[in-house]
Coordinates of C-alpha atoms in Angstrom, one line a residue:
X1 CA -27.8 -15.1 -14.1
X2 CA -26.4 -18.4 -12.8
X3 CA -25.1 -18.5 -9.3
X4 CA -21.3 -18.6 -8.9
X5 CA -21.4 -21.2 -6.2
X6 CA -22.9 -24.6 -5.8
X7 CA -22.5 -25.7 -2.2
X8 CA -23.1 -29.1 -0.5
X9 CA -25.7 -29.5 2.2
X10 CA -24.6 -28.4 5.6
X11 CA -25.9 -29.6 9.0
X12 CA -29.3 -28.2 10.0
X13 CA -29.1 -24.7 11.4
X14 CA -25.4 -24.4 10.8
X15 CA -25.5 -22.4 7.5
X16 CA -25.9 -18.7 6.9
X17 CA -26.4 -17.2 3.5
X18 CA -26.1 -13.7 2.2
X19 CA -27.9 -12.4 -0.9
X20 CA -25.1 -13.5 -3.2
X21 CA -25.3 -17.1 -2.3
X22 CA -21.9 -17.1 -0.5
X23 CA -22.3 -19.3 2.5
X24 CA -20.2 -20.2 5.5
X25 CA -20.4 -22.8 8.3
X26 CA -18.4 -24.8 10.7
X27 CA -18.3 -28.6 11.1
X28 CA -17.2 -29.7 14.5
X29 CA -14.4 -27.1 14.6
X30 CA -12.4 -28.8 11.9
X31 CA -13.5 -27.4 8.6
X32 CA -13.2 -23.6 8.9
X33 CA -15.1 -23.0 5.7
X34 CA -17.4 -25.1 3.5
X35 CA -16.1 -27.3 0.8
X36 CA -16.7 -24.8 -2.0
X37 CA -17.8 -26.5 -5.2
X38 CA -17.6 -24.2 -8.1
X39 CA -20.1 -24.8 -11.0
X40 CA -18.6 -25.4 -14.4
X41 CA -20.1 -28.5 -16.0
X42 CA -17.4 -31.0 -16.5
X43 CA -14.9 -28.7 -14.8
X44 CA -16.7 -28.8 -11.5
X45 CA -14.3 -29.2 -8.6
X46 CA -14.1 -28.6 -4.9
X47 CA -11.6 -26.9 -2.6
X48 CA -11.2 -27.8 1.0
X49 CA -9.0 -26.4 3.8
X50 CA -9.0 -28.5 7.0
X51 CA -7.2 -27.6 10.2
X52 CA -6.5 -30.2 12.9
X53 CA -4.5 -29.1 15.8
X54 CA -1.3 -27.4 14.6
X55 CA -1.6 -28.6 11.0
X56 CA -3.4 -27.3 7.9
X57 CA -4.3 -29.6 5.0
X58 CA -5.2 -28.1 1.6
X59 CA -6.6 -30.1 -1.2
X60 CA -8.7 -29.9 -4.4
X61 CA -10.9 -32.5 -6.1
X62 CA -9.3 -31.4 -9.4
X63 CA -5.9 -32.4 -8.3
X64 CA -4.4 -35.7 -7.0
X65 CA -2.1 -34.0 -4.6
X66 CA -2.6 -32.1 -1.3
X67 CA -0.4 -30.3 1.1
X68 CA -0.1 -30.5 4.8
X69 CA 1.7 -27.6 6.6
X70 CA 2.8 -27.6 10.2
X71 CA 1.9 -24.3 11.9
X72 CA 4.8 -24.5 14.3
X73 CA 4.9 -23.6 18.0
X74 CA 2.9 -20.4 17.9
X75 CA 5.9 -18.0 17.6
X76 CA 4.6 -14.5 17.2
X77 CA 4.8 -13.1 13.6
X78 CA 6.1 -9.6 13.1
X79 CA 3.6 -7.2 11.6
X80 CA 6.2 -6.2 9.0
X81 CA 6.0 -9.6 7.4
X82 CA 3.8 -9.4 4.3
X83 CA 2.9 -11.5 1.3
X84 CA 2.1 -9.8 -1.9
X85 CA 0.0 -11.9 -4.3
X86 CA 0.1 -10.7 -7.9
X87 CA 3.4 -9.0 -7.4
X88 CA 4.4 -8.8 -11.1
X89 CA 1.3 -6.9 -12.1
X90 CA 0.9 -3.2 -12.7
X91 CA -0.3 -2.5 -9.1
X92 CA 1.5 -5.4 -7.5
X93 CA 5.0 -4.3 -8.3
X94 CA 4.3 -0.8 -6.9
X95 CA 3.0 -2.4 -3.7
X96 CA 6.3 -4.4 -3.5
X97 CA 8.4 -1.3 -4.1
X98 CA 6.6 0.8 -1.5
X99 CA 6.7 -2.0 1.1
X100 CA 10.4 -2.4 0.7
X101 CA 11.0 1.3 0.8
X102 CA 9.0 1.4 4.1
X103 CA 11.0 -1.4 5.7
X104 CA 8.6 -4.3 5.3
X105 CA 9.9 -7.9 4.9
X106 CA 8.3 -8.7 1.6
X107 CA 7.4 -12.1 0.2
X108 CA 6.0 -12.4 -3.3
X109 CA 3.7 -15.2 -4.5
X110 CA 4.5 -15.8 -8.1
X111 CA 3.4 -18.5 -10.5
X112 CA 6.2 -20.7 -11.9
X113 CA 7.1 -19.1 -15.3
X114 CA 9.6 -19.4 -18.1
X115 CA 11.0 -15.9 -17.3
X116 CA 11.6 -15.7 -13.5
X117 CA 10.6 -12.5 -11.7
X118 CA 14.3 -11.6 -11.0
X119 CA 13.5 -7.9 -10.7
X120 CA 11.6 -8.6 -7.5
X121 CA 14.6 -10.4 -6.0
X122 CA 16.9 -7.5 -7.2
X123 CA 14.7 -5.1 -5.3
X124 CA 15.1 -7.1 -2.1
X125 CA 11.9 -9.2 -2.0
X126 CA 11.7 -13.0 -1.5
X127 CA 10.0 -14.8 -4.3
X128 CA 8.0 -18.0 -3.6
X129 CA 6.5 -20.1 -6.4
X130 CA 2.8 -21.1 -6.0
X131 CA -0.3 -21.1 -8.1
X132 CA -3.8 -20.0 -7.0
X133 CA -5.3 -22.6 -9.3
X134 CA -3.5 -25.3 -7.3
X135 CA -4.7 -24.8 -3.7
X136 CA -2.2 -27.4 -2.4
X137 CA 0.7 -24.9 -3.2
X138 CA -0.7 -22.1 -1.2
X139 CA -0.3 -22.9 2.6
X140 CA 3.5 -23.0 2.6
X141 CA 3.7 -19.5 1.2
X142 CA 1.7 -18.2 4.2
X143 CA 4.0 -19.5 7.0
X144 CA 5.4 -16.6 9.0
X145 CA 3.2 -14.1 7.2
X146 CA 1.3 -11.4 9.1
X147 CA -0.5 -9.6 6.3
X148 CA -1.6 -10.7 2.8
X149 CA -2.0 -8.0 0.1
X150 CA -4.0 -9.5 -2.7
X151 CA -3.4 -7.8 -6.1
X152 CA -3.8 -10.9 -8.2
X153 CA -6.0 -11.3 -11.2
X154 CA -6.3 -13.9 -14.0
X155 CA -4.4 -13.7 -17.3
X156 CA -6.3 -12.6 -20.4
X157 CA -6.1 -16.1 -21.8
X158 CA -7.6 -17.7 -18.7
X159 CA -11.3 -18.2 -17.7
X160 CA -12.2 -15.3 -15.4
X161 CA -13.3 -17.6 -12.6
X162 CA -10.2 -19.7 -12.4
X163 CA -8.0 -17.2 -10.5
X164 CA -10.5 -14.4 -9.6
X165 CA -13.0 -16.8 -7.9
X166 CA -11.7 -20.3 -7.3
X167 CA -8.1 -19.1 -6.6
X168 CA -9.3 -16.4 -4.3
X169 CA -11.6 -18.7 -2.3
X170 CA -8.7 -21.1 -1.8
X171 CA -6.4 -18.2 -0.7
X172 CA -8.9 -16.7 1.7
X173 CA -9.6 -20.2 3.2
X174 CA -5.8 -20.8 3.6
X175 CA -5.3 -17.4 5.2
X176 CA -8.0 -18.1 7.8
X177 CA -6.7 -21.5 8.5
X178 CA -3.1 -20.3 8.8
X179 CA -4.0 -17.5 11.2
X180 CA -3.2 -14.5 8.9
X181 CA -3.7 -11.3 10.9
X182 CA -4.8 -9.0 8.1
X183 CA -6.0 -9.4 4.5
X184 CA -6.2 -6.5 1.9
X185 CA -8.2 -7.2 -1.2
X186 CA -8.5 -5.0 -4.3
X187 CA -11.8 -4.8 -5.9
X188 CA -13.6 -2.7 -8.6
X189 CA -15.6 0.4 -8.0
X190 CA -19.4 -0.2 -8.5
X191 CA -18.9 -4.0 -8.7
X192 CA -22.1 -4.4 -6.6
X193 CA -24.1 -2.6 -9.3
X194 CA -23.2 -4.7 -12.3
X195 CA -24.1 -8.4 -11.6
X196 CA -24.4 -8.9 -15.4
X197 CA -20.6 -8.6 -15.7
X198 CA -18.9 -11.8 -14.5
X199 CA -15.7 -10.1 -13.3
X200 CA -17.6 -7.5 -11.3
X201 CA -20.0 -10.1 -9.8
X202 CA -17.0 -12.2 -8.8
X203 CA -15.3 -9.3 -7.2
X204 CA -18.4 -8.5 -5.2
X205 CA -18.9 -12.1 -4.1
X206 CA -15.3 -12.2 -3.1
X207 CA -15.7 -9.1 -1.0
X208 CA -18.6 -10.8 0.8
X209 CA -16.8 -14.1 1.2
X210 CA -13.8 -12.3 2.7
X211 CA -16.1 -10.4 5.1
X212 CA -17.9 -13.5 6.2
X213 CA -14.6 -15.3 6.7
X214 CA -14.0 -13.5 9.9
X215 CA -10.5 -12.4 8.8
X216 CA -9.4 -8.9 9.8
X217 CA -9.5 -7.2 6.4
X218 CA -9.7 -4.1 4.3
X219 CA -11.4 -4.0 0.9
X220 CA -10.2 -1.3 -1.5
X221 CA -12.2 -0.6 -4.7
X222 CA -10.3 1.0 -7.6
X223 CA -11.5 3.0 -10.6
X224 CA -8.6 2.9 -13.0
X225 CA -4.8 3.1 -13.3
X226 CA -3.0 6.0 -15.0
X227 CA -0.3 3.5 -16.1
X228 CA -2.8 1.7 -18.3
X229 CA -3.2 4.9 -20.4
X230 CA 0.4 4.8 -21.6
X231 CA 0.0 1.6 -23.7
X232 CA -3.6 2.4 -24.7
X233 CA -3.1 6.0 -25.8
X234 CA 0.3 7.6 -25.3
X235 CA 2.5 5.0 -27.1
X236 CA 0.2 4.6 -30.2
X237 CA 0.0 8.4 -30.6
X238 CA 3.8 8.7 -30.6
X239 CA 4.1 5.7 -33.0
X240 CA 1.4 7.1 -35.2
X241 CA -0.7 4.0 -34.8
X242 CA -4.5 3.8 -34.4
X243 CA -6.0 4.7 -31.0
X244 CA -9.2 2.9 -30.1
X245 CA -12.0 4.9 -28.5
X246 CA -15.8 4.8 -28.1
X247 CA -18.6 7.2 -28.5
X248 CA -19.7 6.8 -24.8
X249 CA -19.5 9.5 -22.2
X250 CA -18.0 7.3 -19.5
X251 CA -15.8 9.1 -17.0
X252 CA -13.0 7.4 -15.0
X253 CA -11.0 9.0 -12.2
X254 CA -7.7 7.4 -13.0
X255 CA -5.1 7.1 -10.2
X256 CA -1.4 6.6 -10.2
X257 CA -0.5 3.1 -8.8
X258 CA 2.2 4.7 -6.7
X259 CA -0.4 6.7 -4.9
X260 CA -2.6 3.6 -4.5
X261 CA 0.4 1.8 -2.9
X262 CA 1.2 4.7 -0.6
X263 CA -2.5 5.0 0.6
X264 CA -2.6 1.2 1.0
X265 CA 0.2 1.2 3.6
X266 CA -1.3 4.2 5.4
X267 CA -4.6 2.2 5.6
X268 CA -2.7 -0.9 6.7
X269 CA -1.3 0.8 9.7
X270 CA -4.5 2.6 10.6
X271 CA -6.6 0.4 13.0
X272 CA -9.6 2.6 12.4
X273 CA -9.8 1.3 8.8
X274 CA -10.0 -2.4 9.7
X275 CA -13.1 -4.0 8.3
X276 CA -13.9 -1.0 6.1
X277 CA -14.6 -0.7 2.4
X278 CA -12.6 2.1 0.8
X279 CA -12.7 3.4 -2.7
X280 CA -9.6 5.1 -4.2
X281 CA -10.2 7.5 -7.1
X282 CA -8.1 10.2 -8.8
X283 CA -8.6 13.9 -8.5
X284 CA -10.8 14.1 -11.6
X285 CA -12.9 11.8 -13.9
X286 CA -12.0 11.8 -17.6
X287 CA -13.7 10.7 -20.7
X288 CA -11.8 8.8 -23.4
X289 CA -11.9 11.8 -25.7
X290 CA -10.5 14.1 -23.0
X291 CA -7.6 11.7 -22.4
X292 CA -6.8 11.5 -26.1
X293 CA -6.9 15.3 -26.5
X294 CA -4.6 15.7 -23.5
X295 CA -2.1 13.1 -25.1
X296 CA -2.3 14.9 -28.4
X297 CA -1.4 18.2 -26.8
X298 CA 1.5 16.8 -24.9
X299 CA 2.8 14.8 -27.8
X300 CA 2.4 17.7 -30.2
X301 CA 0.7 15.6 -32.8
X302 CA -2.8 14.4 -33.7
X303 CA -4.0 10.9 -32.9
X304 CA -5.4 8.5 -35.5
X305 CA -8.6 7.7 -33.6
X306 CA -10.8 4.7 -34.5
X307 CA -14.1 5.0 -32.8
X308 CA -16.0 1.8 -31.9
X309 CA -19.7 2.4 -31.1
X310 CA -21.1 0.8 -27.9
X311 CA -23.7 -0.9 -30.0
X312 CA -21.0 -2.9 -31.8
X313 CA -19.6 -4.1 -28.5
X314 CA -23.1 -5.2 -27.4
X315 CA -23.7 -7.1 -30.6
X316 CA -20.2 -8.8 -30.5
X317 CA -20.9 -9.9 -26.9
X318 CA -24.3 -11.4 -27.9
X319 CA -22.7 -13.3 -30.8
X320 CA -19.8 -14.7 -28.7
X321 CA -22.4 -16.1 -26.2
X322 CA -23.5 -18.6 -28.8
X323 CA -20.3 -20.6 -28.6
X324 CA -18.8 -22.2 -25.5
X325 CA -15.2 -21.5 -26.6
X326 CA -16.0 -17.8 -26.8
X327 CA -17.7 -17.4 -23.5
X328 CA -14.6 -15.9 -21.8
X329 CA -14.4 -13.4 -24.6
X330 CA -18.0 -12.5 -24.0
X331 CA -17.3 -12.1 -20.3
X332 CA -14.5 -9.6 -21.0
X333 CA -16.6 -7.7 -23.5
X334 CA -19.3 -7.4 -20.8
X335 CA -16.8 -5.5 -18.7
X336 CA -15.7 -3.4 -21.7
X337 CA -19.4 -2.6 -22.3
X338 CA -19.7 -1.2 -18.7
X339 CA -16.6 0.9 -19.2
X340 CA -18.0 2.4 -22.4
X341 CA -21.5 3.1 -21.0
X342 CA -22.8 6.3 -19.5
X343 CA -21.1 5.7 -16.2
X344 CA -18.9 7.7 -13.8
X345 CA -16.2 5.7 -12.1
X346 CA -15.3 8.2 -9.4
X347 CA -16.2 9.0 -5.8
X348 CA -15.6 12.1 -3.5
X349 CA -12.3 11.4 -1.7
X350 CA -12.4 14.1 1.0
X351 CA -13.7 11.7 3.7
X352 CA -11.1 9.0 2.8
X353 CA -8.2 11.6 2.8
X354 CA -9.4 12.8 6.2
X355 CA -9.5 9.3 7.6
X356 CA -6.1 8.4 6.3
X357 CA -4.6 11.8 7.1
X358 CA -3.6 12.5 3.5
X359 CA -3.4 15.9 1.8
X360 CA -5.2 16.2 -1.6
X361 CA -2.2 18.1 -3.0
X362 CA -0.1 15.0 -2.5
X363 CA -2.1 13.0 -5.1
X364 CA -0.8 13.2 -8.6
X365 CA -3.1 14.5 -11.3
X366 CA -3.4 12.8 -14.7
X367 CA -2.1 16.0 -16.4
X368 CA 1.1 15.9 -14.3
X369 CA 1.5 12.1 -14.8
X370 CA 1.2 12.3 -18.6
X371 CA 3.2 15.5 -18.8
X372 CA 6.1 13.8 -17.0
X373 CA 5.8 10.8 -19.3
X374 CA 5.9 12.7 -22.6
X375 CA 8.6 15.1 -21.3
X376 CA 10.8 12.1 -20.5
X377 CA 10.1 10.1 -23.6
X378 CA 10.6 13.0 -26.0
X379 CA 13.9 13.9 -24.2
X380 CA 15.0 10.3 -24.8
X381 CA 14.1 10.6 -28.5
X382 CA 16.2 13.7 -28.8
X383 CA 19.1 12.0 -26.9
X384 CA 18.9 9.2 -29.4
X385 CA 19.1 11.7 -32.2
X386 CA 15.6 10.9 -33.4
X387 CA 13.2 13.3 -35.0
X388 CA 11.0 15.2 -32.5
X389 CA 7.5 15.6 -33.8
X390 CA 6.8 18.2 -31.1
X391 CA 9.3 20.8 -32.4
X392 CA 10.2 19.6 -35.9
X393 CA 13.9 19.7 -35.1
X394 CA 16.2 17.3 -37.0
X395 CA 19.4 15.9 -35.6

């Protein structure tokens, strides 16, 4: 598979490479990281972060603009000042809520959008507009920040590497140049075992790039979110729509994003965790069919299941590889193929709970999570004088 990076030649003896081709060197104390040139044919561009004295300059060959930020007089930054990147996402918003509840001063990096993220401001967070695909917009968001919590990922319509690789490289470079004290990065469980999947390879390379940066960091690998099951299974079953499944025995230990957020801040305050790789997994690993069966029981009705054989996914991926404009579709199908293979996305959590001082009983199970959801939604249906499929009572 093609390397993710294409790097310029460094001075002799100044480069160090790991097995993923992620390299780092210094040039006369000015360039903290290499000018990273990302392969992409006509879309090739480079990102550079240069620090001179008390100023940081961030620029990209793909943009005519650059940004210079004055680092100020060295005033100490409070450890409660955090920046959440990807704050509007499924996990990001739970990170923001938890941080605010625990008294952190929260700043959220959000891309300019037609519908502003007003709910973040309503909660009490500060929203700053920036775009990881435009490196020159990043440095200003890091001024006065102690910790960066990186929950960001690219949108479905974007090439995977645009945000998840190029954007993350720029963010990590800026964080190093700006003197960020801690960086928390969310990755994917087993990403090191699936180099054939672009997103997972990118996550693994980013882990290594972050480690080699010298930043004080924590990498947290995740298996799956319980919240994602609502739109995928619960809602279609209630609305009597098709539920898509596969014939693969994959098991995933889903976890509530609220628990992930809580454990994240426990890890953030625990100095013993610095520099470690943690994996968060739910209490039990579930197959797709087991999740559907649980939803059927809680909803009181059968699901209309459409099964997609793994062989079809493989064929579709191969076909989409023939066309340049479908390459990103093929990349995402590659990830889907891993999720529908004979794989277990789970790890024993006893050691992690012991390290963080967490009781297993405090972690919500998928049964409890879905039961609460169906109980609340069915109650709302009754309150709206709708027909309850669960009890055949008419109002």
